Coordinates of C-alpha atoms in Angstrom, one line a residue:
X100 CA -22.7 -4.2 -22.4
X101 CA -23.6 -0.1 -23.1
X102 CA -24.5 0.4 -20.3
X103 CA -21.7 -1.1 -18.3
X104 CA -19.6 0.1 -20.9
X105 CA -21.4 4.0 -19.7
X106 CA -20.7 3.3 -16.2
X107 CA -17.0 2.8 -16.7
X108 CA -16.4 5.9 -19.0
X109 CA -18.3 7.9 -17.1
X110 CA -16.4 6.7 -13.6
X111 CA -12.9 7.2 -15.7
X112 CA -13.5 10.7 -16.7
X113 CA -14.8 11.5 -13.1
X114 CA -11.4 10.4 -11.5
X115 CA -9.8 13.1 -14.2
X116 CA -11.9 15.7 -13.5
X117 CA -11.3 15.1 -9.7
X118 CA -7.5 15.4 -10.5
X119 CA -8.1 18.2 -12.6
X120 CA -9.6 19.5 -9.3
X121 CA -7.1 18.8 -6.8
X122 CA -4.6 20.9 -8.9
X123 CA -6.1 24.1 -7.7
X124 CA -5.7 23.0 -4.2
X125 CA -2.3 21.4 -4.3
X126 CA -0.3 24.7 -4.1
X127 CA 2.2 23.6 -1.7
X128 CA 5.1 20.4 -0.6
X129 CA 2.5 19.9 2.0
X130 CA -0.8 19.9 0.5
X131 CA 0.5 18.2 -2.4
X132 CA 2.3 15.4 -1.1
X133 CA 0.4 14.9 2.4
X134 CA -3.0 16.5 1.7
X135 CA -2.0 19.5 3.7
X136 CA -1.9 17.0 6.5
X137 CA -5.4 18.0 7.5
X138 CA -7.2 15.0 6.8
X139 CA -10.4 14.2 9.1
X140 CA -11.8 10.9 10.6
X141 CA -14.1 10.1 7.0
X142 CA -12.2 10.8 4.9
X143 CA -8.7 9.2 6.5
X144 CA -10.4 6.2 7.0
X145 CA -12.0 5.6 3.4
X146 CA -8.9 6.9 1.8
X147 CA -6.6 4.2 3.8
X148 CA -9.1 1.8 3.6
X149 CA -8.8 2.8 -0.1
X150 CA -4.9 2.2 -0.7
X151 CA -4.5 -0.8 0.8
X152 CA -7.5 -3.1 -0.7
X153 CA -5.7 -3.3 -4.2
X154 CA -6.2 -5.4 -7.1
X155 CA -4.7 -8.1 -5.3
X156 CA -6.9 -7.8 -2.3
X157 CA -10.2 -8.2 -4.6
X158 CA -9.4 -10.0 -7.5
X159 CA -6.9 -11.8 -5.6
X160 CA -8.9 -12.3 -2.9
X161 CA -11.9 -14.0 -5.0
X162 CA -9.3 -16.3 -6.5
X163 CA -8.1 -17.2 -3.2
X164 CA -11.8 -17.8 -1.8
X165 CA -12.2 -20.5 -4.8
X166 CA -8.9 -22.2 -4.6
X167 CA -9.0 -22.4 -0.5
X168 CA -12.5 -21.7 0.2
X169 CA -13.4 -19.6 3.5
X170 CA -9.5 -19.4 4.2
X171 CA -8.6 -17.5 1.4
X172 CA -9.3 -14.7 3.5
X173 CA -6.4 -15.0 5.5
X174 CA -4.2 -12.8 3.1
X175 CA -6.3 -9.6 3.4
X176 CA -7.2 -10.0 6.8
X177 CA -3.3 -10.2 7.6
X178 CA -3.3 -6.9 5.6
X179 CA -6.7 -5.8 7.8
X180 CA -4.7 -6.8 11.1
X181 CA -1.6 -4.9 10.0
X182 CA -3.6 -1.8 9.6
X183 CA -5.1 -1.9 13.0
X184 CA -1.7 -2.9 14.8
X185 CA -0.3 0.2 12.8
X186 CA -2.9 2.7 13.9
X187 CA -3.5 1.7 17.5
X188 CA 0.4 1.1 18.9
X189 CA 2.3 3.5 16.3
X190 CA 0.0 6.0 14.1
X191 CA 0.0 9.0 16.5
X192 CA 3.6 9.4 16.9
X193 CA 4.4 8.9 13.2
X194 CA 1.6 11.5 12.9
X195 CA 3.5 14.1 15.3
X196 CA 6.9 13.5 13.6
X197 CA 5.6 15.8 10.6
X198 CA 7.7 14.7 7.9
X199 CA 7.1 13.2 4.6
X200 CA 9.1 9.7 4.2
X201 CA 10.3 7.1 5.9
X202 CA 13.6 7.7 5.9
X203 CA 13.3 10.9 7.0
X204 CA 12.2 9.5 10.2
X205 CA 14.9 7.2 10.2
X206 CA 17.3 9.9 9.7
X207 CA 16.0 11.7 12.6
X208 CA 15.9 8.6 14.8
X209 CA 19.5 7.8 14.2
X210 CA 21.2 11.2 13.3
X211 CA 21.3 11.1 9.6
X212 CA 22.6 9.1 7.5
X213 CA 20.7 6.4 6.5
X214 CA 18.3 8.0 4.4
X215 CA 19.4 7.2 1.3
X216 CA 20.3 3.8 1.3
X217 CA 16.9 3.1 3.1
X218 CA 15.3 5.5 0.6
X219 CA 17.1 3.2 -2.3
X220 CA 14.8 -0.2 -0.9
X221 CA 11.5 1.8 -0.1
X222 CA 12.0 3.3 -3.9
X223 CA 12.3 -0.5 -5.1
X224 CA 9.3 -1.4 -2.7
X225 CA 6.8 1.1 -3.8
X226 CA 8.0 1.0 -7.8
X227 CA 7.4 -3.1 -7.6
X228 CA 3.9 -2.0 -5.6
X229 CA 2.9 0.6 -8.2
X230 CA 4.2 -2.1 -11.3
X231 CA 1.6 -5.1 -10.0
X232 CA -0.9 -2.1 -9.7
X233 CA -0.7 -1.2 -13.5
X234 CA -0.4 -4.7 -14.5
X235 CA -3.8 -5.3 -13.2
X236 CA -4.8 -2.9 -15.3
X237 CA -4.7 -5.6 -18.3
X238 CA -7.1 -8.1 -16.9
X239 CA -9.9 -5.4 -15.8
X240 CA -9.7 -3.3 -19.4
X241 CA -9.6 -7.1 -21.2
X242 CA -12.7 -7.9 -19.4
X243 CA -14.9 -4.4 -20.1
X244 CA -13.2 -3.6 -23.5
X245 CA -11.5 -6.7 -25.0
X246 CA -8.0 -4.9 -25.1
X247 CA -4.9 -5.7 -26.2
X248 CA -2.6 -6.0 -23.2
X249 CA -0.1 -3.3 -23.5
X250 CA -3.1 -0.9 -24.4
X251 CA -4.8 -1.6 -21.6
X252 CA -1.8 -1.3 -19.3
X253 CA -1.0 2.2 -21.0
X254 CA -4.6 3.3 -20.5
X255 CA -5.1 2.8 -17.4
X256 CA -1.1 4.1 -16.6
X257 CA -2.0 7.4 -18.6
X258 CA -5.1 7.8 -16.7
X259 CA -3.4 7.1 -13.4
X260 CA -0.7 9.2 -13.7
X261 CA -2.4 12.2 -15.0
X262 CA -4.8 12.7 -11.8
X263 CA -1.4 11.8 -9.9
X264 CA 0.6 14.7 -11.4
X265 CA -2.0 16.8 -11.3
X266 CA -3.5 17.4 -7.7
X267 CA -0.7 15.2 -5.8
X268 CA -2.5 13.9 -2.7
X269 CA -5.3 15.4 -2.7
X270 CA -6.3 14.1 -6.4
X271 CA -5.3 11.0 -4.8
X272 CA -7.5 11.6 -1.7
X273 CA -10.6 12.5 -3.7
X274 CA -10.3 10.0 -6.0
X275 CA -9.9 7.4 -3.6
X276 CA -12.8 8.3 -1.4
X277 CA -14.8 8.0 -4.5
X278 CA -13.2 4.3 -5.3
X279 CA -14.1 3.2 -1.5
X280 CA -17.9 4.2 -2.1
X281 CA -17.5 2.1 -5.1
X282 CA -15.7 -0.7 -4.1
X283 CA -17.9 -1.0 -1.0
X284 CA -21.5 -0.4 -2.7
X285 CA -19.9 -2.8 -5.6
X286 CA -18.0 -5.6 -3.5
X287 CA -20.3 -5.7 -0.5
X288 CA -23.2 -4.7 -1.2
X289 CA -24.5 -6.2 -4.7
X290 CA -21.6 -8.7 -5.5
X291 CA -21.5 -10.9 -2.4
X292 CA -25.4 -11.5 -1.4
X293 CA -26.3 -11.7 -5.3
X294 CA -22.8 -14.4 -5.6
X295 CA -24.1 -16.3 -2.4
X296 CA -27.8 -16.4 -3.6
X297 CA -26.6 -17.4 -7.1
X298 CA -25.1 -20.1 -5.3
X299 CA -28.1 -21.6 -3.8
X300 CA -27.6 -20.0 -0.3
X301 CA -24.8 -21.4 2.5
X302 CA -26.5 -24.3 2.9
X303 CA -26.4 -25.7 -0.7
X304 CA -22.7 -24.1 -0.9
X305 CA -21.5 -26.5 2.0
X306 CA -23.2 -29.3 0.4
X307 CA -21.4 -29.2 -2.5
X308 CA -18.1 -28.4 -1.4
X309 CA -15.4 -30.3 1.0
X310 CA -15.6 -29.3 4.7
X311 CA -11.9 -28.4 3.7
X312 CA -13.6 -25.2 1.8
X313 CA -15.2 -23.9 5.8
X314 CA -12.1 -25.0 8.2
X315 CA -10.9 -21.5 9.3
X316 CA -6.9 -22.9 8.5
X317 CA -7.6 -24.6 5.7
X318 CA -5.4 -22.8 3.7
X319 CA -2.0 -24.1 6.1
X320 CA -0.8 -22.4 8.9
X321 CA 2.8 -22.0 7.4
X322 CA 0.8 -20.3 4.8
X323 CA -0.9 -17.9 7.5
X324 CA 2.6 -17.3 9.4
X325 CA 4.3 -16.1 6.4
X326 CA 1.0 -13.8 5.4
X327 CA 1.6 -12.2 8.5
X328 CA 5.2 -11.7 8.2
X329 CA 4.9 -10.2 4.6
X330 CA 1.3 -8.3 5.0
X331 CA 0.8 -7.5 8.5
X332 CA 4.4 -6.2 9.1
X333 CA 4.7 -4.7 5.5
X334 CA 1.4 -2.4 6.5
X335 CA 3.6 -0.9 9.4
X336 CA 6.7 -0.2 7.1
X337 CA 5.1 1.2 3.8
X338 CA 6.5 4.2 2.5
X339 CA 2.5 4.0 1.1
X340 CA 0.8 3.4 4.1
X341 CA 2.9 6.1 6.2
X342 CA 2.3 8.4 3.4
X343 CA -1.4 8.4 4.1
X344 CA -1.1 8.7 8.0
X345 CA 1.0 11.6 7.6
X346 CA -2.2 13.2 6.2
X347 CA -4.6 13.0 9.6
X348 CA -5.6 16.1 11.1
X349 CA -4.3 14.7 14.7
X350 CA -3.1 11.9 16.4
X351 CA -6.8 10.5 17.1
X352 CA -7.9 11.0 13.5
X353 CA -4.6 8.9 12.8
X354 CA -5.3 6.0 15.8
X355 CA -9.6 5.8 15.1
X356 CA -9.7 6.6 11.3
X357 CA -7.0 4.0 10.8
X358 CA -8.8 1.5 13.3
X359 CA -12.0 1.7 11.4
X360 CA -10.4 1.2 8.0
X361 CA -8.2 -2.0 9.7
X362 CA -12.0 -3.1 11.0
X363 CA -13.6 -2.2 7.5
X364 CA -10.1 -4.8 5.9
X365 CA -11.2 -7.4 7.9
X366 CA -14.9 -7.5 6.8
X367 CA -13.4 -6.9 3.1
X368 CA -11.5 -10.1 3.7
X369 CA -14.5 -12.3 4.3
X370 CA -16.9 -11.4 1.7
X371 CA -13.9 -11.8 -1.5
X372 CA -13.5 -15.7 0.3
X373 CA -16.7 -15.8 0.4
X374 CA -17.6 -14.9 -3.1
X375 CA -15.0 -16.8 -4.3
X376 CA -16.2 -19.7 -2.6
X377 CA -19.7 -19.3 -4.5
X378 CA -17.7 -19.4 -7.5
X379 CA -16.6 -22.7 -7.1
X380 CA -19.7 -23.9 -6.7
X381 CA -20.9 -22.0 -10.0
X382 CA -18.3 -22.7 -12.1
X383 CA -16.2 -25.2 -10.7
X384 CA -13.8 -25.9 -13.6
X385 CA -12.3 -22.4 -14.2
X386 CA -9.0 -22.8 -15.9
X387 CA -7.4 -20.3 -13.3
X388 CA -8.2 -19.0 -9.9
X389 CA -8.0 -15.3 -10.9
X390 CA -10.5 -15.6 -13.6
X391 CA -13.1 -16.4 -10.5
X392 CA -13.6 -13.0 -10.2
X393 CA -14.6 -11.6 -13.9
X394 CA -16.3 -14.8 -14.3
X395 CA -18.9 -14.7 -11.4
X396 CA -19.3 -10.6 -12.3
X397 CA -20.0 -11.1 -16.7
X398 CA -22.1 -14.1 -15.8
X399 CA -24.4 -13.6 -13.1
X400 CA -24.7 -9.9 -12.8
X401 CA -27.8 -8.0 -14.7
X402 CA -26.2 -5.1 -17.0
X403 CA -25.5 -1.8 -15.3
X404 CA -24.9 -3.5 -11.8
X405 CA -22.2 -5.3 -13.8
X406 CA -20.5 -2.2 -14.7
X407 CA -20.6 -0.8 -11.0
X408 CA -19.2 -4.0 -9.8
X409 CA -15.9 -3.5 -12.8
X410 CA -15.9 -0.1 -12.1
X411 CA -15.2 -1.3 -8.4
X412 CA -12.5 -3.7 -8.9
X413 CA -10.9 -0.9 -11.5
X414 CA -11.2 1.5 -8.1
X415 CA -9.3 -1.5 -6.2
X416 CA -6.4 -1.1 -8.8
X417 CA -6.2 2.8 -9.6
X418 CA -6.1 3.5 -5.7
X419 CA -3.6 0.8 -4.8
X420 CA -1.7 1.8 -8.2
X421 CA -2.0 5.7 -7.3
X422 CA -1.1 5.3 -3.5
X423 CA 2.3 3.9 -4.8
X424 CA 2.9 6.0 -7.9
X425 CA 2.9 8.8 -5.7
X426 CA 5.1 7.3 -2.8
X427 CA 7.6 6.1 -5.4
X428 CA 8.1 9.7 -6.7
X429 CA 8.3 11.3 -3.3
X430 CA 10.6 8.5 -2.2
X431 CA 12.6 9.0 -5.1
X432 CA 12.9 13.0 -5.2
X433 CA 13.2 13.5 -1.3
X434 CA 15.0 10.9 -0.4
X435 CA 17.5 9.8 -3.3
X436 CA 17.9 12.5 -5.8
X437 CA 17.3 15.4 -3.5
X438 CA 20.0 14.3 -0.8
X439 CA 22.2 13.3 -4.5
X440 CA 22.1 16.7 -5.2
X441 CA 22.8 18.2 -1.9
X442 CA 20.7 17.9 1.1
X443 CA 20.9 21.4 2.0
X444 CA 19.0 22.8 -1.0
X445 CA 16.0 25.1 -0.5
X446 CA 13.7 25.4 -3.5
X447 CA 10.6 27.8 -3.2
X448 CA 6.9 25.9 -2.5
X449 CA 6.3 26.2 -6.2
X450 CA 9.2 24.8 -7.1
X451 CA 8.9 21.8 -4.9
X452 CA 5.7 21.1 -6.2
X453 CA 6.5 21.5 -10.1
X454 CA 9.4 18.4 -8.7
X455 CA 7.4 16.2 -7.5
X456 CA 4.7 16.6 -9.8
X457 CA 7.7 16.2 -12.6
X458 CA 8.9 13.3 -10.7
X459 CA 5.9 11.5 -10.5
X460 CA 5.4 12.0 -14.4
X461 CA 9.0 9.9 -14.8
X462 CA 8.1 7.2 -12.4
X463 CA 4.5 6.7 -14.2
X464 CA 6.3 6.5 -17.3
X465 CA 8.7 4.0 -15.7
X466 CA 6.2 1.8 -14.3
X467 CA 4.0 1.5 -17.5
X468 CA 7.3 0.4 -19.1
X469 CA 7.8 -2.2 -16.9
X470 CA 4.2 -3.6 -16.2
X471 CA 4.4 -3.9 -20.3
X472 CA 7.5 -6.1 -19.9
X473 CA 6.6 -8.1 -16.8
X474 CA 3.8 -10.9 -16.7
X475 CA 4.1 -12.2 -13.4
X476 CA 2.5 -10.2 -10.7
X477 CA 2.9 -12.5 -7.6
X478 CA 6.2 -12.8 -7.9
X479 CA 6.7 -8.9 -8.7
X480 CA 4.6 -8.2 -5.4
X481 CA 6.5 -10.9 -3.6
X482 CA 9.9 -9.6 -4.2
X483 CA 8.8 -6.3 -3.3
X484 CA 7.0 -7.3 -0.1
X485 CA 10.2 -9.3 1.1
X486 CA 12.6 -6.5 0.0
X487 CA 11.0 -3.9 2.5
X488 CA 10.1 -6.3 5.5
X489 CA 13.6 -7.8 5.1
X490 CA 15.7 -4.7 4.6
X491 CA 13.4 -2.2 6.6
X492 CA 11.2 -3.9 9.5
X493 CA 13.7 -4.3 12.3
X494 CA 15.4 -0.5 11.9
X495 CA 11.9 1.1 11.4
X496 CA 10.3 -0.9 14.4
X497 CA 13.6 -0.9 16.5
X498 CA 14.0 2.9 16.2
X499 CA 10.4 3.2 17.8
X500 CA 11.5 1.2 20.3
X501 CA 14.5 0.5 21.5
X502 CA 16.8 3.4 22.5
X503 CA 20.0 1.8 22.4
X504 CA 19.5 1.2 18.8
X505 CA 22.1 3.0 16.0
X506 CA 23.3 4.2 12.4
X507 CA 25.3 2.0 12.4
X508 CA 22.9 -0.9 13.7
X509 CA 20.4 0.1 11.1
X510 CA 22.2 0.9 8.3
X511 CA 23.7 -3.4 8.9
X512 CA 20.3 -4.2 9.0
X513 CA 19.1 -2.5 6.0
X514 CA 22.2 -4.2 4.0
X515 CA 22.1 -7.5 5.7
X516 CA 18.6 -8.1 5.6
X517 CA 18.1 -7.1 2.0
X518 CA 20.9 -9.1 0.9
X519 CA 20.1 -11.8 2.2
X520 CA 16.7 -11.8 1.2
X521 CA 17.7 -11.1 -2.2
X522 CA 20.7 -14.2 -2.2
X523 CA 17.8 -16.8 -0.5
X524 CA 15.0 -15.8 -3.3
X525 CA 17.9 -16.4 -5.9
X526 CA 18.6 -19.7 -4.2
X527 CA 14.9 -21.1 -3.4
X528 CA 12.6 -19.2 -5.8
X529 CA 11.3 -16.2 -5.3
X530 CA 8.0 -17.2 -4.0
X531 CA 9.6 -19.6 -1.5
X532 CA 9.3 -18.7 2.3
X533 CA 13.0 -19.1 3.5
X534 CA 14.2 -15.6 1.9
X535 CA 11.6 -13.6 4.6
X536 CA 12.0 -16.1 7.6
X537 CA 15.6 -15.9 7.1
X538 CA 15.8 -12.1 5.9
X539 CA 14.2 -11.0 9.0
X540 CA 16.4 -13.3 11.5
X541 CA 19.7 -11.9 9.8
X542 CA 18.3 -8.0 10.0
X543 CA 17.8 -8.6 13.4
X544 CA 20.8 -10.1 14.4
X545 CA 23.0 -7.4 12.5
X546 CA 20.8 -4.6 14.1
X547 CA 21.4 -5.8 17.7
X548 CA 25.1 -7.1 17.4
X549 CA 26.4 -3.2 15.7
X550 CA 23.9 -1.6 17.8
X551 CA 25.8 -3.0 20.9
X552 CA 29.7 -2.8 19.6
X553 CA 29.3 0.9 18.5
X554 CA 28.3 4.1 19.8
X555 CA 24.8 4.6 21.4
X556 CA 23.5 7.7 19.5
X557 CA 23.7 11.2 20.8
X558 CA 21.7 12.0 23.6
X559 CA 21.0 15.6 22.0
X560 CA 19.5 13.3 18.6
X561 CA 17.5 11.4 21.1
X562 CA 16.2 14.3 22.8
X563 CA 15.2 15.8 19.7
X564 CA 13.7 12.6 18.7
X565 CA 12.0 12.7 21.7
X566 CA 10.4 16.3 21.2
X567 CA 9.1 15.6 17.6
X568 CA 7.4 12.7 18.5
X569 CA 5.8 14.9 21.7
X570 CA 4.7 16.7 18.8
X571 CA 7.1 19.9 18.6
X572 CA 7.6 21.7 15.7
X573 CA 9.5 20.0 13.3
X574 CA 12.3 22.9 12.8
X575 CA 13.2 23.4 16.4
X576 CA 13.8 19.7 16.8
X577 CA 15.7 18.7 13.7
X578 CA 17.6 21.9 14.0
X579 CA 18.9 21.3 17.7
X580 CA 20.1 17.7 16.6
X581 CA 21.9 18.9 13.8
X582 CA 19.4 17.0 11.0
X583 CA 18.1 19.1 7.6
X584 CA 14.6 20.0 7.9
X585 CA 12.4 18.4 5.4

C-alpha cells in the first residue's frame, strides 16, 4: 500500500497548497465568498459538477447499485435531473440578482423580512450537509490508513477547513476542479470498465443476477417519487448549490455550465449502479451495502490505481464537505448574526473577509464536533434534505413565480412546512416518506391561503425585483425598494 499510501498524501497536501493559494486571491466579500463571481463555462461546470457528487453520491451510489442493481442509480440521477431543471428554467436570473444567500433573495422578493428565519433552516440544512460530509471522512481514512474514527473525522475536518478559511471560494473552486479530474479519471475511467471486466463482462453479470438487478424501476417507484422530491427539488433550493451559480461569469455560463455538469450527474449515476452491481456479483455476501465500494477498490485494483481511485472518493467527500462548510458560515454570518447585530452595518472589504473566514473556522469546529458524536449519516442527511424542501421549496419557487405571493405567505410557509416536517419525522421515523409528502402539501397550502388574505406586496418591491433579475445593479434596485444592500 506505499504507493497508494503516496498518492493520497501527496493529493492531501496539494488541496492545502491550493488553499494556501487562493488566499492571495480572496481579497474581497466577493471573491471570497462567490469566486469574484467570474467563473467561466470549465471551470463552473466541473466545480458544480464537483459539490454536488458527494460521498453519498459515490459510495452511496455503489452501495445502492449492489443492493438494487441498475436502479440504484435513481438517487443521483434525481440529483443529475435537479441540476439540469435548476440551470435551464432558473440559473440566469438567480445569476443577475447578484447577491450572496438565499435569503437575501427572499428578502428582496418579498420586502424584507424573512431573512432570518429562512436563514435559521438553510443554516440547519447546510450544517447537517457539511456533518454527513465529515462523517464520511471515517470510512475513506479507515480504509487507506486503518484510523480510529474520531481521528479520521478530525483529519480530514482540519484539512477541510483550513483550505476553506483560507482562500474562501476560490480554494474551494480550485480544489474542487482538481477533485472532478479525479473523481472522473478515478470513478469513470479505471473503476467502472476494470469493475465490469472483473466481473466477467454484462453478459456473465446478467447471468448471475435476478432480472430484478436490470429493470429500470426495480428499486420502487414510491422510492423514485420521493428521490425526486428530496434530491431534485433540494438541488434548486441549496444555499450550496446557489452558492456556486452565484459565481458564473454570465447568465449563459450559469444555464450551459450548469447543463453540462446536470448531463455529466446523470452519466455519474449509471456507472456507481453499475459498479455496484459488479460487486454483487464479486462478492455477493458483503455484510453491508456501503462496504461495496472499498471492497471492489482494495481487492481488485492493482496498487497505485488503487490509490487514485481513494483519492477520488476522498475528492467526492472534501468537495461536498467544503461546498457546505462554506455555505453554512456565510449563511450563518450574513444572514443570522449579521442582521442580529444590526442589518445596517458596513464593515470594510477586509473586514468582511477576516468574518467569514472567522466564521467558517467556528462552523468547522462545530461540525467536526458533531460528526464525532453522530453515527448515522442517512438519517442526518434525511433530516436535512426534508428540513429545506419542507420549509424552503414553495416560498423559494413561488417567489420566482408567482407575483401575488407575500411575507407573510412565505414566512407561514417556512414555519408551517418545517414544523410539520419536523412533528411527522417525530411521529413516523425519520426516514419515513410522510414528513416530505406532507411537509410540502402543508407549505403550500399556508403559502397560498396568507398570500391571498393579506396584502399583495408593494409594487415598488416588485418593480425592483423586477430590475435585479433584468440584471441591474444591485444598489439601485435594493435601494429604491427600501431593502439593505448585501
Amino acid at each position: 500500500m506505499a504507493v497508494d499510501y503516496a498518492v493520497i498524501v501527496v493529493y492531501l497536501a496539494g488541496m492545502l497548497a491550493v488553499g494556501w493559494w487562493g488566499m492571495r486571491r480572496a481579497r474581497s466579500k466577493s471573491e471570497f465568498l462567490v469566486a469574484g463571481r467570474r467563473l467561466g463555462p470549465w471551470m463552473y461546470s466541473g466545480t458544480m459538477a464537483a459539490i454536488v457528487l458527494g460521498g453519498a453520491s459515490t459510495i452511496g451510489g455503489v452501495g445502492l447499485g449492489y443492493t438494487h442493481g441498475l436502479s440504484g442509480a435513481w438517487m443521483v440521477f434525481t440529483i443529475g435531473l435537479g441540476l439540469l431543471a435548476l440551470s435551464v428554467f432558473f440559473s440566469a436570473r438567480i445569476a443577475r440578482l447578484k447577491v450572496y444567500t438565499v435569503s437575501e433573495m427572499l428578502d428582496l422578493r418579498y420586502g424584507g423580512r424573512a431573512g432570518v428565519i429562512s436563514g435559521i433552516v438553510m443554516w440547519a440544512y447546510t450544517l447537517m450537509l457539511a456533518v454527513t460530509s465529515t462523517i464520511a471522512y471515517a470510512t475513506i481514512f479507515d480504509v487507506l490508513f486503518d484510523l480510529h474514527r474520531t481521528v479520521a473525522i478530525v483529519l480530514g475536518g482540519a484539512i477541510v477547513v483550513a483550505y476553506s478559511a483560507l482562500g474562501g471560494m476560490w480554494s474551494i473552486t480550485l480544489t474542487d476542479m482538481v477533485q472532478f479530474v479525479v473523481k472522473t479519471i478515478g470513478v469513470l475511467l479505471l473503476l467502472l470498465p476494470i469493475a465490469v471486466v472483473k466481473a466477467g463482462g454484462f453478459g456473465e453479470m446478467r447471468a448471475r443476477l435476478p432480472d430484478d438487478y436490470f429493470a429500470p424501476l426495480g428499486i420502487g417507484g414510491e422510492t423514485i417519487f420521493t428521490y425526486v422530491l428530496i434530491y431534485t427539488f433540494g438541488m434548486l433550493i441549496g444555499q450550496d448549490i446557489w452558492q456556486r451559480v452565484f459565481t458564473a461569469r454570465g447568465d449563459k455560463v450559469a444555464r450551459w455550465g450548469g447543463t453540462v455538469a446536470g448531463t455529466y450527474c446523470l452519466a455519474y449515476a449509471l456507472a456507481g449502479a453499475v459498479i455496484g452491481t459488479a460487486a454483487k456479483v464479486l462478492y455477493p455476501d458483503l455484510a453491508s451495502a456501503d462496504d461495496a465500494f472499498a471492497t471492489i477498490v482494495k481487492q481488485e485494483l492493482p496498487m497505485g490505481v488503487r490509490g487514485l481511485v481513494l483519492a477520488a472518493a476522498l475528492a467526492a467527500v472534501m468537495s461536498t464537505s467544503s461546498g457546505a462548510l462554506i455555505a453554512c458560515a456565510t449563511v450563518a454570518n450574513n444572514d443570522i448574526w449579521s442582521r442580529l447585530c444590526g442589518a445596517g452595518r458596513r464593515d470594510g472589504e477586509g473586514d468582511e473577509v477576516r468574518g467569514n473566514r472567522l466564521f467558517i473556522l467556528i462552523m468547522g469546529v462545530g461540525v467536526v464536533a458533531i460528526a464525532i458524536a453522530l453515527n448515522n449519516v442517512v438519517e442526518a442527511l434525511t433530516v436535512a434534505y426534508n428540513l429545506l424542501v419542507g420549509g424552503l421549496l414553495v416560498p423559494i419557487i413561488g417567489g420566482l413565480l408567482w407575483k401575488r405571493g407575500t411575507v407573510y405567505g412565505a414566512l407561514a410557509a417556512v414555519i408551517v412546512g418545517g414544523g410539520t416536517v419536523i412533528g411527522l419525522m417525530a411521529a413516523y421515523g425519520i426516514l419515513a416518506n410522510e414528513p416530505i409528502y406532507y411537509g410540502l402539501l402543508a407549505s403550500l397550502a399556508a403559502y397560498l391561503v396568507v398570500s391571498l388574505a393579506t396584502r399583495p406586496t408593494d409594487e415598488e418591491v416588485l418593480a425592483a425585483w423586477r430590475r435585479r433579475l433584468a440584471g441591474e445593479p444591485a444598489e439601485a434596485a435594493t435601494a429604491e425598494a427600501g431593502v439593505p444592500v448585501a
